[in-house]
């Protein structure tokens, strides 16, 4: 059992009352136990996210990987932490983002709706074969985004279970305490993923296809080919972020529908409200609860002095429930105005590049569940959340869907 209060199972089930108390005391404060500043206020979070010249995205989070685990990935794979997209500063960030911008352009993503709907229907048909009873996380919210991002990258969708195992190993340790044995186990899986991706990257260098992996493998920045290590870092982020956020968001929404029959009926009778539902799920149950920044120089925000090189935890989940920005912020309100102002996808130059894809996938999932089924019943009332304060995700969601 960790002595970190943010990893207590009861806290993970519902962390928001504590964050409200912390925010009421001070929207930004130093957490001695964690050795970093915690930002729970909306305005303070936005200021940091919109100031990449003051707060760097290249942050070393202590104790996430042991020396032995790091050595395995460095010597047998391609290492970790190469600056790319989310953890890169300017000008590297912009150069990398430009490589994938076209693939994630909102108009192009919205045109994928029919394709996503087809995958949703295929997954629900499989659930129907089991009597409409299933663990929604394992049988639906995990495979949907993994199949989509695998297709976009150009890697076999049939291997999505393996991709999920790799993705979990890559992420585990972010906002959680792991044993040395577990860190070593995860490091070996990360190496497996990197070696697999390296082979696919080299294939695309010699025989490009119509996919993101080929775009990256063939790309040039300032007249030089992008290195395999850099392509790897970008693809790792797309593969991991491309499934984790959506998996958690879909599971959270289905859980809400199972717990609130009136809400399910309202969406069934008013399908145009699904997009509103997506935004309020993201606001209240931010799948990525927090990410980190590093103060480049001495800073001051809301009269709190932050010394240079300090690590700052920007808490998207807490900031998106700030009463100063959202009235009755802890209440789920389908009619809430400007609910899309939440910070679930961050803000500024590092705003999640896959946000539109996540919205399309979540909307397709919620539309299908509410239109195909009259109700969703929980088989296990008590759900457990993954043991990390950085992400918010239900471990399993056993339900029975009624036609």
mmCIF file of C-alpha atoms in Angstrom:
data_model
loop_
_atom_site.group_PDB
_atom_site.id
_atom_site.type_symbol
_atom_site.label_atom_id
_atom_site.label_comp_id
_atom_site.label_asym_id
_atom_site.label_seq_id
_atom_site.Cartn_x
_atom_site.Cartn_y
_atom_site.Cartn_z
ATOM 1 C CA UNK A 1 0.000 0.000 0.000
ATOM 2 C CA UNK A 2 1.442 3.369 -1.035
ATOM 3 C CA UNK A 3 1.678 6.163 1.524
ATOM 4 C CA UNK A 4 0.732 8.608 -1.237
ATOM 5 C CA UNK A 5 -2.835 9.759 -0.432
ATOM 6 C CA UNK A 6 -3.506 10.236 -4.166
ATOM 7 C CA UNK A 7 -3.167 6.464 -4.649
ATOM 8 C CA UNK A 8 -5.654 5.407 -1.984
ATOM 9 C CA UNK A 9 -8.337 3.234 -3.684
ATOM 10 C CA UNK A 10 -11.165 5.230 -2.097
ATOM 11 C CA UNK A 11 -9.612 8.494 -3.282
ATOM 12 C CA UNK A 12 -9.238 7.118 -6.815
ATOM 13 C CA UNK A 13 -12.958 6.262 -6.905
ATOM 14 C CA UNK A 14 -13.887 9.875 -6.274
ATOM 15 C CA UNK A 15 -10.978 12.321 -5.967
ATOM 16 C CA UNK A 16 -13.018 15.444 -6.626
ATOM 17 C CA UNK A 17 -14.063 16.452 -3.078
ATOM 18 C CA UNK A 18 -10.399 16.527 -2.058
ATOM 19 C CA UNK A 19 -9.463 18.591 -5.087
ATOM 20 C CA UNK A 20 -12.300 21.004 -4.355
ATOM 21 C CA UNK A 21 -10.965 21.447 -0.836
ATOM 22 C CA UNK A 22 -7.420 21.938 -2.106
ATOM 23 C CA UNK A 23 -8.618 24.413 -4.741
ATOM 24 C CA UNK A 24 -10.645 26.349 -2.168
ATOM 25 C CA UNK A 25 -7.550 26.542 0.059
ATOM 26 C CA UNK A 26 -5.226 27.553 -2.770
ATOM 27 C CA UNK A 27 -5.571 26.909 -6.517
ATOM 28 C CA UNK A 28 -1.808 26.387 -6.680
ATOM 29 C CA UNK A 29 0.272 24.986 -3.842
ATOM 30 C CA UNK A 30 3.461 23.095 -3.105
ATOM 31 C CA UNK A 31 2.929 19.435 -2.203
ATOM 32 C CA UNK A 32 5.908 18.496 -0.052
ATOM 33 C CA UNK A 33 5.118 14.791 -0.115
ATOM 34 C CA UNK A 34 5.355 14.770 -3.904
ATOM 35 C CA UNK A 35 8.043 17.425 -4.257
ATOM 36 C CA UNK A 36 6.091 19.433 -6.827
ATOM 37 C CA UNK A 37 3.493 22.176 -7.240
ATOM 38 C CA UNK A 38 -0.152 21.151 -7.719
ATOM 39 C CA UNK A 39 -2.403 23.370 -9.834
ATOM 40 C CA UNK A 40 -6.150 22.804 -9.392
ATOM 41 C CA UNK A 41 -7.506 26.215 -10.453
ATOM 42 C CA UNK A 42 -8.808 26.739 -13.986
ATOM 43 C CA UNK A 43 -7.253 30.165 -14.616
ATOM 44 C CA UNK A 44 -3.922 29.120 -13.135
ATOM 45 C CA UNK A 45 -3.849 25.929 -15.216
ATOM 46 C CA UNK A 46 -4.659 27.849 -18.390
ATOM 47 C CA UNK A 47 -1.931 30.391 -17.700
ATOM 48 C CA UNK A 48 0.674 27.654 -17.415
ATOM 49 C CA UNK A 49 -0.549 25.695 -20.441
ATOM 50 C CA UNK A 50 -0.604 28.850 -22.558
ATOM 51 C CA UNK A 51 2.929 29.849 -21.539
ATOM 52 C CA UNK A 52 5.319 27.327 -23.122
ATOM 53 C CA UNK A 53 8.020 29.998 -23.050
ATOM 54 C CA UNK A 54 7.813 29.973 -19.233
ATOM 55 C CA UNK A 55 6.884 26.352 -18.499
ATOM 56 C CA UNK A 56 8.663 23.584 -20.372
ATOM 57 C CA UNK A 57 7.057 20.271 -21.373
ATOM 58 C CA UNK A 58 10.397 18.501 -21.027
ATOM 59 C CA UNK A 59 10.058 17.236 -17.478
ATOM 60 C CA UNK A 60 11.856 14.472 -15.636
ATOM 61 C CA UNK A 61 9.391 12.838 -13.246
ATOM 62 C CA UNK A 62 11.468 11.261 -10.451
ATOM 63 C CA UNK A 63 11.203 7.524 -9.698
ATOM 64 C CA UNK A 64 8.933 6.655 -12.628
ATOM 65 C CA UNK A 65 11.519 4.198 -13.955
ATOM 66 C CA UNK A 66 14.274 2.489 -11.971
ATOM 67 C CA UNK A 67 17.904 2.572 -13.074
ATOM 68 C CA UNK A 68 17.761 -1.098 -14.085
ATOM 69 C CA UNK A 69 14.510 -0.671 -16.051
ATOM 70 C CA UNK A 70 15.866 2.405 -17.818
ATOM 71 C CA UNK A 71 19.046 0.521 -18.729
ATOM 72 C CA UNK A 72 17.053 -2.289 -20.360
ATOM 73 C CA UNK A 73 15.170 0.094 -22.641
ATOM 74 C CA UNK A 74 18.304 2.122 -23.430
ATOM 75 C CA UNK A 75 20.499 -0.896 -24.268
ATOM 76 C CA UNK A 76 17.987 -3.291 -25.824
ATOM 77 C CA UNK A 77 15.522 -0.820 -27.344
ATOM 78 C CA UNK A 78 15.491 2.822 -28.344
ATOM 79 C CA UNK A 79 15.311 4.481 -24.958
ATOM 80 C CA UNK A 80 12.582 6.618 -23.446
ATOM 81 C CA UNK A 81 11.777 10.271 -23.286
ATOM 82 C CA UNK A 82 13.062 11.484 -26.651
ATOM 83 C CA UNK A 83 11.399 14.908 -27.114
ATOM 84 C CA UNK A 84 8.358 14.507 -29.366
ATOM 85 C CA UNK A 85 4.919 16.129 -29.454
ATOM 86 C CA UNK A 86 3.632 16.174 -25.853
ATOM 87 C CA UNK A 87 7.051 16.296 -24.168
ATOM 88 C CA UNK A 88 8.813 18.564 -26.672
ATOM 89 C CA UNK A 89 9.359 22.319 -26.588
ATOM 90 C CA UNK A 90 9.641 24.714 -29.500
ATOM 91 C CA UNK A 91 10.870 24.493 -32.225
ATOM 92 C CA UNK A 92 10.964 20.664 -32.066
ATOM 93 C CA UNK A 93 7.303 20.482 -31.034
ATOM 94 C CA UNK A 94 6.073 22.429 -34.050
ATOM 95 C CA UNK A 95 8.274 20.460 -36.450
ATOM 96 C CA UNK A 96 6.916 17.146 -35.168
ATOM 97 C CA UNK A 97 3.340 18.367 -34.993
ATOM 98 C CA UNK A 98 3.523 19.461 -38.628
ATOM 99 C CA UNK A 99 4.408 15.887 -39.577
ATOM 100 C CA UNK A 100 1.089 14.540 -38.295
ATOM 101 C CA UNK A 101 -1.208 17.576 -38.518
ATOM 102 C CA UNK A 102 -2.726 16.552 -41.828
ATOM 103 C CA UNK A 103 -3.650 13.078 -40.579
ATOM 104 C CA UNK A 104 -5.491 14.557 -37.591
ATOM 105 C CA UNK A 105 -7.040 17.571 -39.307
ATOM 106 C CA UNK A 106 -10.570 18.009 -37.800
ATOM 107 C CA UNK A 107 -12.320 17.968 -41.188
ATOM 108 C CA UNK A 108 -10.599 14.713 -42.163
ATOM 109 C CA UNK A 109 -11.395 13.131 -38.792
ATOM 110 C CA UNK A 110 -15.066 14.063 -39.018
ATOM 111 C CA UNK A 111 -15.175 12.342 -42.411
ATOM 112 C CA UNK A 112 -14.153 9.128 -40.629
ATOM 113 C CA UNK A 113 -17.472 8.893 -38.777
ATOM 114 C CA UNK A 114 -18.920 6.191 -41.024
ATOM 115 C CA UNK A 115 -15.731 4.119 -40.735
ATOM 116 C CA UNK A 116 -15.758 4.439 -36.922
ATOM 117 C CA UNK A 117 -19.474 3.601 -36.777
ATOM 118 C CA UNK A 118 -18.783 0.378 -38.685
ATOM 119 C CA UNK A 119 -16.180 -0.722 -36.143
ATOM 120 C CA UNK A 120 -18.586 0.126 -33.313
ATOM 121 C CA UNK A 121 -21.299 -2.010 -34.899
ATOM 122 C CA UNK A 122 -18.892 -4.928 -35.387
ATOM 123 C CA UNK A 123 -17.890 -4.820 -31.712
ATOM 124 C CA UNK A 124 -21.511 -4.590 -30.529
ATOM 125 C CA UNK A 125 -22.459 -7.518 -32.762
ATOM 126 C CA UNK A 126 -19.820 -9.591 -30.989
ATOM 127 C CA UNK A 127 -21.219 -8.527 -27.610
ATOM 128 C CA UNK A 128 -24.695 -9.469 -28.796
ATOM 129 C CA UNK A 129 -23.468 -13.021 -29.443
ATOM 130 C CA UNK A 130 -22.755 -13.353 -25.715
ATOM 131 C CA UNK A 131 -26.303 -12.393 -24.767
ATOM 132 C CA UNK A 132 -25.521 -8.657 -24.581
ATOM 133 C CA UNK A 133 -23.512 -9.242 -21.425
ATOM 134 C CA UNK A 134 -19.874 -8.200 -21.340
ATOM 135 C CA UNK A 135 -17.019 -6.379 -19.689
ATOM 136 C CA UNK A 136 -17.405 -3.182 -21.701
ATOM 137 C CA UNK A 137 -13.815 -2.142 -21.027
ATOM 138 C CA UNK A 138 -12.268 -5.339 -22.389
ATOM 139 C CA UNK A 139 -14.743 -6.026 -25.187
ATOM 140 C CA UNK A 140 -15.508 -2.509 -26.405
ATOM 141 C CA UNK A 141 -13.754 0.553 -25.012
ATOM 142 C CA UNK A 142 -10.277 -0.987 -25.349
ATOM 143 C CA UNK A 143 -10.555 -2.425 -28.890
ATOM 144 C CA UNK A 144 -12.400 0.501 -30.525
ATOM 145 C CA UNK A 145 -9.680 3.190 -30.282
ATOM 146 C CA UNK A 146 -6.864 0.670 -30.665
ATOM 147 C CA UNK A 147 -8.302 -0.665 -33.922
ATOM 148 C CA UNK A 148 -8.786 2.884 -35.207
ATOM 149 C CA UNK A 149 -5.285 4.108 -34.381
ATOM 150 C CA UNK A 150 -3.721 0.842 -35.629
ATOM 151 C CA UNK A 151 -5.503 1.342 -38.969
ATOM 152 C CA UNK A 152 -4.297 4.931 -39.185
ATOM 153 C CA UNK A 153 -0.720 3.975 -38.378
ATOM 154 C CA UNK A 154 -0.885 1.081 -40.818
ATOM 155 C CA UNK A 155 -0.218 -1.794 -38.400
ATOM 156 C CA UNK A 156 -2.374 -4.938 -38.163
ATOM 157 C CA UNK A 157 -5.545 -4.288 -36.161
ATOM 158 C CA UNK A 158 -5.752 -7.986 -35.244
ATOM 159 C CA UNK A 159 -2.861 -7.454 -32.827
ATOM 160 C CA UNK A 160 -4.710 -4.872 -30.749
ATOM 161 C CA UNK A 161 -4.509 -6.976 -27.562
ATOM 162 C CA UNK A 162 -0.718 -6.974 -27.885
ATOM 163 C CA UNK A 163 -0.743 -3.212 -28.553
ATOM 164 C CA UNK A 164 -2.799 -2.731 -25.397
ATOM 165 C CA UNK A 165 -0.326 -4.728 -23.328
ATOM 166 C CA UNK A 166 2.515 -2.640 -24.731
ATOM 167 C CA UNK A 167 0.594 0.584 -24.195
ATOM 168 C CA UNK A 168 -0.108 -0.285 -20.556
ATOM 169 C CA UNK A 169 3.552 -1.111 -19.970
ATOM 170 C CA UNK A 170 4.623 2.180 -21.574
ATOM 171 C CA UNK A 171 2.239 4.190 -19.379
ATOM 172 C CA UNK A 172 2.337 2.314 -16.087
ATOM 173 C CA UNK A 173 4.302 4.210 -13.514
ATOM 174 C CA UNK A 174 2.843 7.576 -14.535
ATOM 175 C CA UNK A 175 1.120 8.641 -11.339
ATOM 176 C CA UNK A 176 1.542 5.289 -9.604
ATOM 177 C CA UNK A 177 3.979 3.351 -7.430
ATOM 178 C CA UNK A 178 5.545 0.236 -8.946
ATOM 179 C CA UNK A 179 7.806 -2.453 -7.600
ATOM 180 C CA UNK A 180 11.244 -2.964 -9.130
ATOM 181 C CA UNK A 181 10.028 -6.280 -10.536
ATOM 182 C CA UNK A 182 7.097 -4.574 -12.251
ATOM 183 C CA UNK A 183 9.326 -1.861 -13.707
ATOM 184 C CA UNK A 184 11.623 -4.534 -15.186
ATOM 185 C CA UNK A 185 8.617 -6.423 -16.587
ATOM 186 C CA UNK A 186 7.283 -3.261 -18.240
ATOM 187 C CA UNK A 187 10.702 -2.315 -19.604
ATOM 188 C CA UNK A 188 10.947 -5.643 -21.447
ATOM 189 C CA UNK A 189 7.500 -5.132 -22.971
ATOM 190 C CA UNK A 190 8.456 -1.607 -24.075
ATOM 191 C CA UNK A 191 11.527 -3.071 -25.790
ATOM 192 C CA UNK A 192 9.301 -5.608 -27.561
ATOM 193 C CA UNK A 193 7.096 -2.768 -28.787
ATOM 194 C CA UNK A 194 10.033 -0.676 -29.940
ATOM 195 C CA UNK A 195 11.671 -3.519 -31.846
ATOM 196 C CA UNK A 196 8.368 -4.308 -33.551
ATOM 197 C CA UNK A 197 7.822 -0.663 -34.497
ATOM 198 C CA UNK A 198 11.409 -0.312 -35.707
ATOM 199 C CA UNK A 199 10.831 -3.153 -38.179
ATOM 200 C CA UNK A 200 7.622 -1.535 -39.449
ATOM 201 C CA UNK A 201 9.364 1.853 -39.771
ATOM 202 C CA UNK A 202 12.189 0.369 -41.848
ATOM 203 C CA UNK A 203 9.624 -1.404 -44.058
ATOM 204 C CA UNK A 204 7.910 1.930 -44.723
ATOM 205 C CA UNK A 205 11.227 3.578 -45.594
ATOM 206 C CA UNK A 206 11.725 1.102 -48.436
ATOM 207 C CA UNK A 207 8.072 0.459 -49.330
ATOM 208 C CA UNK A 208 5.818 3.352 -48.243
ATOM 209 C CA UNK A 209 2.052 2.931 -47.968
ATOM 210 C CA UNK A 210 -0.891 5.276 -47.442
ATOM 211 C CA UNK A 211 -0.578 5.544 -43.651
ATOM 212 C CA UNK A 212 0.865 7.752 -40.903
ATOM 213 C CA UNK A 213 3.818 5.431 -40.318
ATOM 214 C CA UNK A 214 4.909 5.889 -43.932
ATOM 215 C CA UNK A 215 4.462 9.668 -43.691
ATOM 216 C CA UNK A 216 6.800 9.747 -40.684
ATOM 217 C CA UNK A 217 9.310 7.261 -42.088
ATOM 218 C CA UNK A 218 9.590 9.281 -45.315
ATOM 219 C CA UNK A 219 9.561 12.719 -43.645
ATOM 220 C CA UNK A 220 12.301 15.319 -43.663
ATOM 221 C CA UNK A 221 12.858 18.130 -41.182
ATOM 222 C CA UNK A 222 15.217 20.923 -42.228
ATOM 223 C CA UNK A 223 16.415 18.764 -45.099
ATOM 224 C CA UNK A 224 17.276 15.752 -42.951
ATOM 225 C CA UNK A 225 15.424 12.467 -42.605
ATOM 226 C CA UNK A 226 13.669 11.977 -39.285
ATOM 227 C CA UNK A 227 15.609 9.426 -37.236
ATOM 228 C CA UNK A 228 14.076 6.082 -36.324
ATOM 229 C CA UNK A 229 14.298 7.066 -32.654
ATOM 230 C CA UNK A 230 12.270 10.223 -33.289
ATOM 231 C CA UNK A 231 9.700 8.416 -35.445
ATOM 232 C CA UNK A 232 9.489 5.840 -32.642
ATOM 233 C CA UNK A 233 8.840 8.493 -29.996
ATOM 234 C CA UNK A 234 6.061 10.078 -32.078
ATOM 235 C CA UNK A 235 4.426 6.737 -32.905
ATOM 236 C CA UNK A 236 4.615 5.605 -29.270
ATOM 237 C CA UNK A 237 2.724 8.714 -28.203
ATOM 238 C CA UNK A 238 0.121 8.340 -30.954
ATOM 239 C CA UNK A 239 -0.400 4.658 -30.160
ATOM 240 C CA UNK A 240 -0.613 5.146 -26.392
ATOM 241 C CA UNK A 241 -2.497 8.449 -26.312
ATOM 242 C CA UNK A 242 -4.598 7.283 -29.246
ATOM 243 C CA UNK A 243 -6.196 4.586 -27.149
ATOM 244 C CA UNK A 244 -5.909 5.461 -23.463
ATOM 245 C CA UNK A 245 -7.907 8.690 -23.448
ATOM 246 C CA UNK A 246 -10.749 7.295 -25.525
ATOM 247 C CA UNK A 247 -10.882 3.961 -23.695
ATOM 248 C CA UNK A 248 -11.264 5.738 -20.364
ATOM 249 C CA UNK A 249 -13.732 8.294 -21.718
ATOM 250 C CA UNK A 250 -16.001 5.674 -23.267
ATOM 251 C CA UNK A 251 -15.984 3.528 -20.115
ATOM 252 C CA UNK A 252 -16.821 6.567 -17.973
ATOM 253 C CA UNK A 253 -19.740 7.500 -20.226
ATOM 254 C CA UNK A 254 -21.187 3.974 -20.367
ATOM 255 C CA UNK A 255 -20.914 3.790 -16.581
ATOM 256 C CA UNK A 256 -22.888 7.022 -16.296
ATOM 257 C CA UNK A 257 -25.586 5.705 -18.624
ATOM 258 C CA UNK A 258 -25.836 2.503 -16.594
ATOM 259 C CA UNK A 259 -26.194 4.497 -13.375
ATOM 260 C CA UNK A 260 -28.713 7.029 -14.743
ATOM 261 C CA UNK A 261 -31.593 5.472 -16.675
ATOM 262 C CA UNK A 262 -33.237 8.870 -17.254
ATOM 263 C CA UNK A 263 -30.061 10.135 -18.901
ATOM 264 C CA UNK A 264 -29.994 7.066 -21.151
ATOM 265 C CA UNK A 265 -33.624 7.658 -22.180
ATOM 266 C CA UNK A 266 -32.979 11.323 -22.870
ATOM 267 C CA UNK A 267 -30.100 10.526 -25.216
ATOM 268 C CA UNK A 268 -32.134 7.787 -26.883
ATOM 269 C CA UNK A 269 -34.982 10.231 -27.550
ATOM 270 C CA UNK A 270 -32.670 13.129 -28.407
ATOM 271 C CA UNK A 271 -29.681 11.703 -30.298
ATOM 272 C CA UNK A 272 -28.510 15.206 -31.207
ATOM 273 C CA UNK A 273 -27.477 15.612 -27.541
ATOM 274 C CA UNK A 274 -24.764 12.968 -27.788
ATOM 275 C CA UNK A 275 -22.100 15.549 -28.610
ATOM 276 C CA UNK A 276 -23.103 17.527 -25.508
ATOM 277 C CA UNK A 277 -22.856 14.315 -23.503
ATOM 278 C CA UNK A 278 -19.327 13.710 -24.822
ATOM 279 C CA UNK A 279 -18.166 17.144 -23.655
ATOM 280 C CA UNK A 280 -19.673 16.808 -20.195
ATOM 281 C CA UNK A 281 -18.159 13.355 -19.757
ATOM 282 C CA UNK A 282 -14.777 14.808 -20.696
ATOM 283 C CA UNK A 283 -15.246 17.736 -18.323
ATOM 284 C CA UNK A 284 -16.348 15.736 -15.281
ATOM 285 C CA UNK A 285 -14.278 12.569 -15.834
ATOM 286 C CA UNK A 286 -11.169 13.865 -17.609
ATOM 287 C CA UNK A 287 -9.460 10.655 -18.817
ATOM 288 C CA UNK A 288 -6.051 12.289 -18.467
ATOM 289 C CA UNK A 289 -6.258 13.837 -15.022
ATOM 290 C CA UNK A 290 -2.958 15.682 -15.068
ATOM 291 C CA UNK A 291 0.301 16.272 -16.899
ATOM 292 C CA UNK A 292 3.482 18.005 -15.868
ATOM 293 C CA UNK A 293 5.443 21.129 -16.667
ATOM 294 C CA UNK A 294 8.801 22.526 -15.509
ATOM 295 C CA UNK A 295 9.366 26.151 -14.589
ATOM 296 C CA UNK A 296 12.153 27.475 -16.834
ATOM 297 C CA UNK A 297 12.909 30.485 -14.593
ATOM 298 C CA UNK A 298 11.611 31.766 -11.267
ATOM 299 C CA UNK A 299 7.874 32.327 -11.698
ATOM 300 C CA UNK A 300 4.909 33.679 -9.786
ATOM 301 C CA UNK A 301 1.286 32.702 -10.373
ATOM 302 C CA UNK A 302 -1.596 33.927 -8.197
ATOM 303 C CA UNK A 303 0.967 35.251 -5.687
ATOM 304 C CA UNK A 304 2.626 31.819 -5.394
ATOM 305 C CA UNK A 305 6.361 31.893 -6.109
ATOM 306 C CA UNK A 306 7.632 28.929 -8.149
ATOM 307 C CA UNK A 307 11.431 28.533 -8.249
ATOM 308 C CA UNK A 308 13.175 27.728 -11.512
ATOM 309 C CA UNK A 309 13.318 24.002 -12.379
ATOM 310 C CA UNK A 310 10.320 23.211 -10.165
ATOM 311 C CA UNK A 311 7.964 20.505 -11.416
ATOM 312 C CA UNK A 312 4.352 21.616 -11.751
ATOM 313 C CA UNK A 313 1.448 19.162 -11.920
ATOM 314 C CA UNK A 314 -1.315 20.777 -13.975
ATOM 315 C CA UNK A 315 -4.479 18.974 -12.926
ATOM 316 C CA UNK A 316 -6.890 18.969 -15.871
ATOM 317 C CA UNK A 317 -9.557 17.063 -13.944
ATOM 318 C CA UNK A 318 -9.611 19.443 -10.983
ATOM 319 C CA UNK A 319 -9.375 22.587 -13.133
ATOM 320 C CA UNK A 320 -12.331 21.440 -15.255
ATOM 321 C CA UNK A 321 -14.435 21.325 -12.082
ATOM 322 C CA UNK A 322 -13.466 24.813 -10.892
ATOM 323 C CA UNK A 323 -16.581 26.638 -9.651
ATOM 324 C CA UNK A 324 -15.101 29.954 -10.777
ATOM 325 C CA UNK A 325 -15.424 28.739 -14.375
ATOM 326 C CA UNK A 326 -18.309 26.232 -14.266
ATOM 327 C CA UNK A 327 -21.439 26.807 -12.143
ATOM 328 C CA UNK A 328 -22.263 23.771 -9.969
ATOM 329 C CA UNK A 329 -19.104 22.272 -11.394
ATOM 330 C CA UNK A 330 -19.406 18.899 -9.643
ATOM 331 C CA UNK A 331 -22.849 18.301 -11.146
ATOM 332 C CA UNK A 332 -23.253 16.536 -14.477
ATOM 333 C CA UNK A 333 -25.352 18.904 -16.588
ATOM 334 C CA UNK A 334 -26.183 18.044 -20.183
ATOM 335 C CA UNK A 335 -27.544 21.575 -20.677
ATOM 336 C CA UNK A 336 -24.479 23.336 -19.302
ATOM 337 C CA UNK A 337 -23.361 26.242 -21.531
ATOM 338 C CA UNK A 338 -19.796 26.261 -22.848
ATOM 339 C CA UNK A 339 -18.991 22.866 -21.349
ATOM 340 C CA UNK A 340 -16.420 22.446 -24.130
ATOM 341 C CA UNK A 341 -14.182 24.953 -22.340
ATOM 342 C CA UNK A 342 -12.920 22.084 -20.177
ATOM 343 C CA UNK A 343 -9.218 21.241 -20.098
ATOM 344 C CA UNK A 344 -9.508 17.479 -20.663
ATOM 345 C CA UNK A 345 -7.355 17.818 -23.784
ATOM 346 C CA UNK A 346 -5.071 20.483 -22.391
ATOM 347 C CA UNK A 347 -4.742 23.899 -24.016
ATOM 348 C CA UNK A 348 -2.341 25.918 -26.126
ATOM 349 C CA UNK A 349 0.266 24.498 -28.495
ATOM 350 C CA UNK A 350 0.179 21.116 -26.734
ATOM 351 C CA UNK A 351 -3.594 20.729 -27.030
ATOM 352 C CA UNK A 352 -4.142 17.009 -27.743
ATOM 353 C CA UNK A 353 -3.716 16.426 -31.470
ATOM 354 C CA UNK A 354 -6.110 13.469 -31.323
ATOM 355 C CA UNK A 355 -8.918 15.324 -29.533
ATOM 356 C CA UNK A 356 -11.249 15.356 -32.543
ATOM 357 C CA UNK A 357 -10.692 11.642 -33.146
ATOM 358 C CA UNK A 358 -11.468 10.898 -29.487
ATOM 359 C CA UNK A 359 -14.696 12.916 -29.774
ATOM 360 C CA UNK A 360 -15.762 11.065 -32.928
ATOM 361 C CA UNK A 361 -15.101 7.691 -31.301
ATOM 362 C CA UNK A 362 -16.880 8.589 -28.068
ATOM 363 C CA UNK A 363 -19.897 10.001 -29.922
ATOM 364 C CA UNK A 364 -20.133 6.873 -32.086
ATOM 365 C CA UNK A 365 -19.986 4.649 -29.009
ATOM 366 C CA UNK A 366 -22.599 6.562 -26.999
ATOM 367 C CA UNK A 367 -24.928 6.881 -29.987
ATOM 368 C CA UNK A 368 -24.775 3.153 -30.654
ATOM 369 C CA UNK A 369 -25.345 2.127 -27.040
ATOM 370 C CA UNK A 370 -28.284 4.474 -26.515
ATOM 371 C CA UNK A 371 -29.966 3.714 -29.850
ATOM 372 C CA UNK A 372 -29.430 -0.053 -29.879
ATOM 373 C CA UNK A 373 -30.267 -0.697 -26.223
ATOM 374 C CA UNK A 374 -33.208 0.404 -24.075
ATOM 375 C CA UNK A 375 -31.047 0.340 -20.962
ATOM 376 C CA UNK A 376 -27.704 -0.781 -19.564
ATOM 377 C CA UNK A 377 -27.567 -2.557 -16.197
ATOM 378 C CA UNK A 378 -24.487 -2.894 -14.014
ATOM 379 C CA UNK A 379 -23.700 -6.477 -13.050
ATOM 380 C CA UNK A 380 -21.033 -5.333 -10.572
ATOM 381 C CA UNK A 381 -22.148 -2.167 -8.807
ATOM 382 C CA UNK A 382 -18.725 -1.475 -7.311
ATOM 383 C CA UNK A 383 -16.185 -0.468 -9.969
ATOM 384 C CA UNK A 384 -12.459 -0.103 -9.365
ATOM 385 C CA UNK A 385 -10.208 2.479 -10.979
ATOM 386 C CA UNK A 386 -6.656 2.009 -12.188
ATOM 387 C CA UNK A 387 -4.080 2.773 -9.486
ATOM 388 C CA UNK A 388 -2.799 6.029 -10.936
ATOM 389 C CA UNK A 389 -3.655 9.620 -10.125
ATOM 390 C CA UNK A 390 -2.489 10.832 -13.560
ATOM 391 C CA UNK A 391 -5.185 8.948 -15.475
ATOM 392 C CA UNK A 392 -8.789 8.140 -14.619
ATOM 393 C CA UNK A 393 -9.925 4.818 -15.951
ATOM 394 C CA UNK A 394 -12.301 2.071 -14.875
ATOM 395 C CA UNK A 395 -10.550 -1.320 -14.731
ATOM 396 C CA UNK A 396 -13.574 -3.384 -15.748
ATOM 397 C CA UNK A 397 -17.249 -2.622 -16.343
ATOM 398 C CA UNK A 398 -19.475 -5.700 -16.378
ATOM 399 C CA UNK A 399 -22.907 -4.842 -17.755
ATOM 400 C CA UNK A 400 -26.019 -6.373 -19.248
ATOM 401 C CA UNK A 401 -27.525 -4.477 -22.162
ATOM 402 C CA UNK A 402 -31.270 -4.708 -22.821
ATOM 403 C CA UNK A 403 -32.672 -4.423 -26.352
#
